[in-house]
């Protein structure tokens, strides 16, 4: 511990003794401070003697710690937890008749895109499988500026007027005194608010459905929600609603599965997106347009400006006009996903807003929030937010100005000739607002045309399969059972008879309400003439294949190598993926003595992480699994979550031990064409018939 010759010989070595420790030279760059000063020692602060005190003079220490202290920016007040990726949008055909938007002028045009998916209520570190709306925000870097479609995976919203948004979010997030529950609406404040806001009932049906627990971000739809306008070169306006349709189809998990995924892999959704892109299985959505004119708007049963309503696809079919492909993960999560700033007010020539009062409020909120989050007005200088087309204006200065105009002229009009005089407005190519005629008194009033709160809630409910209806009832019972105040439970249930009497009874029974609940006073009677819309159901719109899904294969020493290989071949032929789960992550020795590589150990890869499972132990290898709780859970959860199970005879003792009765969803793999039959069955995703025998 003594100084030798004034040097800290023994102690400067501390922290550098590791054989992987490298120093600069021979192609390894020299570590520097932010000011570019080369650093000689990054292991020890500057001290008076080896045991201190530390000197204030140590600018390297101070700079390093100061920077660390400032690493966080405010997380988003909503949609804090999110995951982004880069890609492109490709236009199928020119849409010049509809819009002058540059990205729709040429078939085959590719526009760079960045997409951020998110949950709404939870903090940045919350688990992915919360029951929640998913944000689906798309930034299109067009040749005429950035266009943001800041949507959700649900086509309607809770409220009709932006003035209620702070209340909605306060009520949905953790309660302010106790700061829980995290990332869930299953608490008094949310249901108190919802029960007092009948306009939320349509959205409540959606968030209580399986839409709010998607299997993957890749398997969900996206919606622009509001009505917008497309404007063509002649100034003609067409109303439009935006839809994103996943190429791989829709898929959700089961609530009991969601709860377990959150424990097994809280990053399930982001890991899935990352893995798909890294492996070249690029997720893809088609952009669908619902186009309609003033006549339709006037005749439609509801107000097209009311964000709690949708237009059924049966009434206005969807025209698919392009595809969105995500083909690149971010290089740096913070720089891109955290700093990306979406604004509903970012639209391009050829697109315009409608008077939806929710949208009008959003147009203020997003810009405002970016200034707070990103620290000033220059957030468009951050590469992820900068347009990819040329841009010129006279805005200047402010915090962290990165893009600074050169020259003398910083105002307009000016009499300096080009180029010194700078950019000029363009009446021909510049953004033009649609000259809608507006005239009325200035009032605070909700339109009468927004008053029907139950009819589309009913339509959504009756469009679901029996199974899906049951899930809605079950989640209402679950959420309301977490509400402490009986009056709130009762008040919420009082809305349900307006949607469906049987649903109301089922929820009341599930909650053990002893007295009959009187229906709430309705501003409008529920319409019963709205027909079921098949496209609102997930189960009635199954995917065409098992592509993009994942099989978990449970193996042990002695697993039949030929069978394993045949199974892999069938999975890969379907463009699905797999993970091998073995008693040890080091892998298993197959029947022919070769090693089967494993990605998970039993317990590390529970079946909730897979869309289907194959259980192919050897008879000997199965024995230790019988005592293994995780192995038993692997099969009993697969059964309870209605998964297809490929199996061999020697797995049967494990099924017996888990109390499983083999049904039609179990496919014997060692029969002729076993693996192919198994994968073909998996295309149905779940053995729904089994649900009547399982209560989760
Ligand atoms: Fe919002 C973020 C979607 C209503 C105010 N919202 C945000 C994000 C999405 C949505 C996807 C995350 C964007 C990202 O990934 O960075 N919001 C919606 C949809 C709505 C909606 C589909 C209804 C149709 N939002 C809404 C209203 C207001 C806001 C009515 C306020 C009046 N939303 C915000 C915000 C956020 C936001 C506070 C938080 C972080 C951010 O904007 O960038 O400004």
mmCIF file of C-alpha atoms and ligand atoms in Angstrom, residues 76-79 82 116-118 134-137 150-152 154 156-157 159 161-163 165-166 223-226 307 337 340-342 358-359 361-362 365-367 369-370 373, ligand 1:
data_model
loop_
_atom_site.group_PDB
_atom_site.id
_atom_site.type_symbol
_atom_site.label_atom_id
_atom_site.label_comp_id
_atom_site.label_asym_id
_atom_site.label_seq_id
_atom_site.Cartn_x
_atom_site.Cartn_y
_atom_site.Cartn_z
ATOM 1 C CA UNK A 76 -43.378 9.776 -22.091
ATOM 2 C CA UNK A 77 -46.369 10.581 -19.885
ATOM 3 C CA UNK A 78 -48.220 7.877 -21.819
ATOM 4 C CA UNK A 79 -46.770 5.191 -24.107
ATOM 5 C CA UNK A 82 -42.087 1.218 -26.487
ATOM 6 C CA UNK A 116 -42.642 2.709 -32.561
ATOM 7 C CA UNK A 117 -44.988 0.284 -30.826
ATOM 8 C CA UNK A 118 -45.903 0.852 -27.206
ATOM 9 C CA UNK A 134 -50.831 -0.862 -28.066
ATOM 10 C CA UNK A 135 -49.515 2.298 -29.703
ATOM 11 C CA UNK A 136 -48.733 1.955 -33.398
ATOM 12 C CA UNK A 137 -46.923 5.143 -34.419
ATOM 13 C CA UNK A 150 -49.839 8.167 -34.588
ATOM 14 C CA UNK A 151 -52.303 5.343 -34.127
ATOM 15 C CA UNK A 152 -53.192 2.428 -31.911
ATOM 16 C CA UNK A 154 -57.634 -0.433 -31.601
ATOM 17 C CA UNK A 156 -61.644 3.659 -31.439
ATOM 18 C CA UNK A 157 -60.773 5.649 -28.332
ATOM 19 C CA UNK A 159 -63.082 9.709 -25.015
ATOM 20 C CA UNK A 161 -62.911 15.387 -26.555
ATOM 21 C CA UNK A 162 -59.204 16.005 -25.877
ATOM 22 C CA UNK A 163 -60.071 17.983 -22.756
ATOM 23 C CA UNK A 165 -57.387 13.104 -21.880
ATOM 24 C CA UNK A 166 -55.495 14.158 -18.727
ATOM 25 C CA UNK A 223 -55.470 2.186 -36.955
ATOM 26 C CA UNK A 224 -55.159 5.930 -37.483
ATOM 27 C CA UNK A 225 -58.448 6.113 -35.503
ATOM 28 C CA UNK A 226 -59.635 9.581 -36.602
ATOM 29 C CA UNK A 307 -63.355 8.888 -32.257
ATOM 30 C CA UNK A 337 -36.654 4.768 -30.049
ATOM 31 C CA UNK A 340 -38.260 9.766 -31.703
ATOM 32 C CA UNK A 341 -40.888 12.489 -31.524
ATOM 33 C CA UNK A 342 -44.210 11.748 -33.158
ATOM 34 C CA UNK A 358 -59.822 14.628 -30.092
ATOM 35 C CA UNK A 359 -57.480 15.069 -33.023
ATOM 36 C CA UNK A 361 -56.394 18.591 -29.108
ATOM 37 C CA UNK A 362 -53.733 16.046 -30.002
ATOM 38 C CA UNK A 365 -50.293 18.052 -27.181
ATOM 39 C CA UNK A 366 -47.640 16.167 -29.131
ATOM 40 C CA UNK A 367 -45.566 19.185 -30.122
ATOM 41 C CA UNK A 369 -44.720 17.206 -25.042
ATOM 42 C CA UNK A 370 -41.672 16.909 -27.335
ATOM 43 C CA UNK A 373 -39.113 15.604 -23.256
HETATM 44 FE FE1 LIG B 1 -51.562 10.073 -27.693
HETATM 45 C C1 LIG B 1 -48.267 9.522 -27.214
HETATM 46 C C2 LIG B 1 -51.731 7.344 -29.763
HETATM 47 C C3 LIG B 1 -54.978 10.435 -27.905
HETATM 48 C C4 LIG B 1 -51.338 12.972 -26.031
HETATM 49 N N1 LIG B 1 -50.253 8.684 -28.341
HETATM 50 C C5 LIG B 1 -48.936 8.642 -28.047
HETATM 51 C C6 LIG B 1 -48.312 7.551 -28.737
HETATM 52 C C7 LIG B 1 -49.289 6.934 -29.450
HETATM 53 C C8 LIG B 1 -50.511 7.653 -29.210
HETATM 54 C C9 LIG B 1 -49.125 5.721 -30.330
HETATM 55 C C10 LIG B 1 -46.856 7.147 -28.627
HETATM 56 C C11 LIG B 1 -46.018 7.760 -29.714
HETATM 57 C C12 LIG B 1 -44.605 7.253 -29.587
HETATM 58 O O1 LIG B 1 -44.387 6.052 -29.799
HETATM 59 O O2 LIG B 1 -43.739 8.057 -29.247
HETATM 60 N N2 LIG B 1 -53.073 9.041 -28.575
HETATM 61 C C13 LIG B 1 -52.915 8.009 -29.475
HETATM 62 C C14 LIG B 1 -54.198 7.718 -30.089
HETATM 63 C C15 LIG B 1 -55.100 8.572 -29.552
HETATM 64 C C16 LIG B 1 -54.398 9.414 -28.616
HETATM 65 C C17 LIG B 1 -54.421 6.660 -31.148
HETATM 66 C C18 LIG B 1 -56.576 8.707 -29.842
HETATM 67 C C19 LIG B 1 -57.096 8.469 -30.974
HETATM 68 N N3 LIG B 1 -52.919 11.425 -27.048
HETATM 69 C C20 LIG B 1 -54.270 11.420 -27.269
HETATM 70 C C21 LIG B 1 -54.861 12.647 -26.762
HETATM 71 C C22 LIG B 1 -53.825 13.379 -26.249
HETATM 72 C C23 LIG B 1 -52.620 12.594 -26.432
HETATM 73 C C24 LIG B 1 -56.330 13.004 -26.838
HETATM 74 C C25 LIG B 1 -53.837 14.720 -25.586
HETATM 75 C C26 LIG B 1 -54.728 15.620 -25.732
HETATM 76 N N4 LIG B 1 -50.069 11.021 -26.693
HETATM 77 C C27 LIG B 1 -50.205 12.249 -26.137
HETATM 78 C C28 LIG B 1 -48.890 12.805 -25.624
HETATM 79 C C29 LIG B 1 -47.881 11.688 -26.018
HETATM 80 C C30 LIG B 1 -48.786 10.648 -26.670
HETATM 81 C C31 LIG B 1 -48.902 13.225 -24.214
HETATM 82 C C32 LIG B 1 -46.980 11.149 -24.940
HETATM 83 C C33 LIG B 1 -45.612 11.053 -25.518
HETATM 84 C C34 LIG B 1 -45.712 11.687 -26.811
HETATM 85 O O3 LIG B 1 -46.984 12.144 -27.005
HETATM 86 O O4 LIG B 1 -44.824 11.811 -27.610
HETATM 87 O O5 LIG B 1 -48.578 14.013 -26.243
#
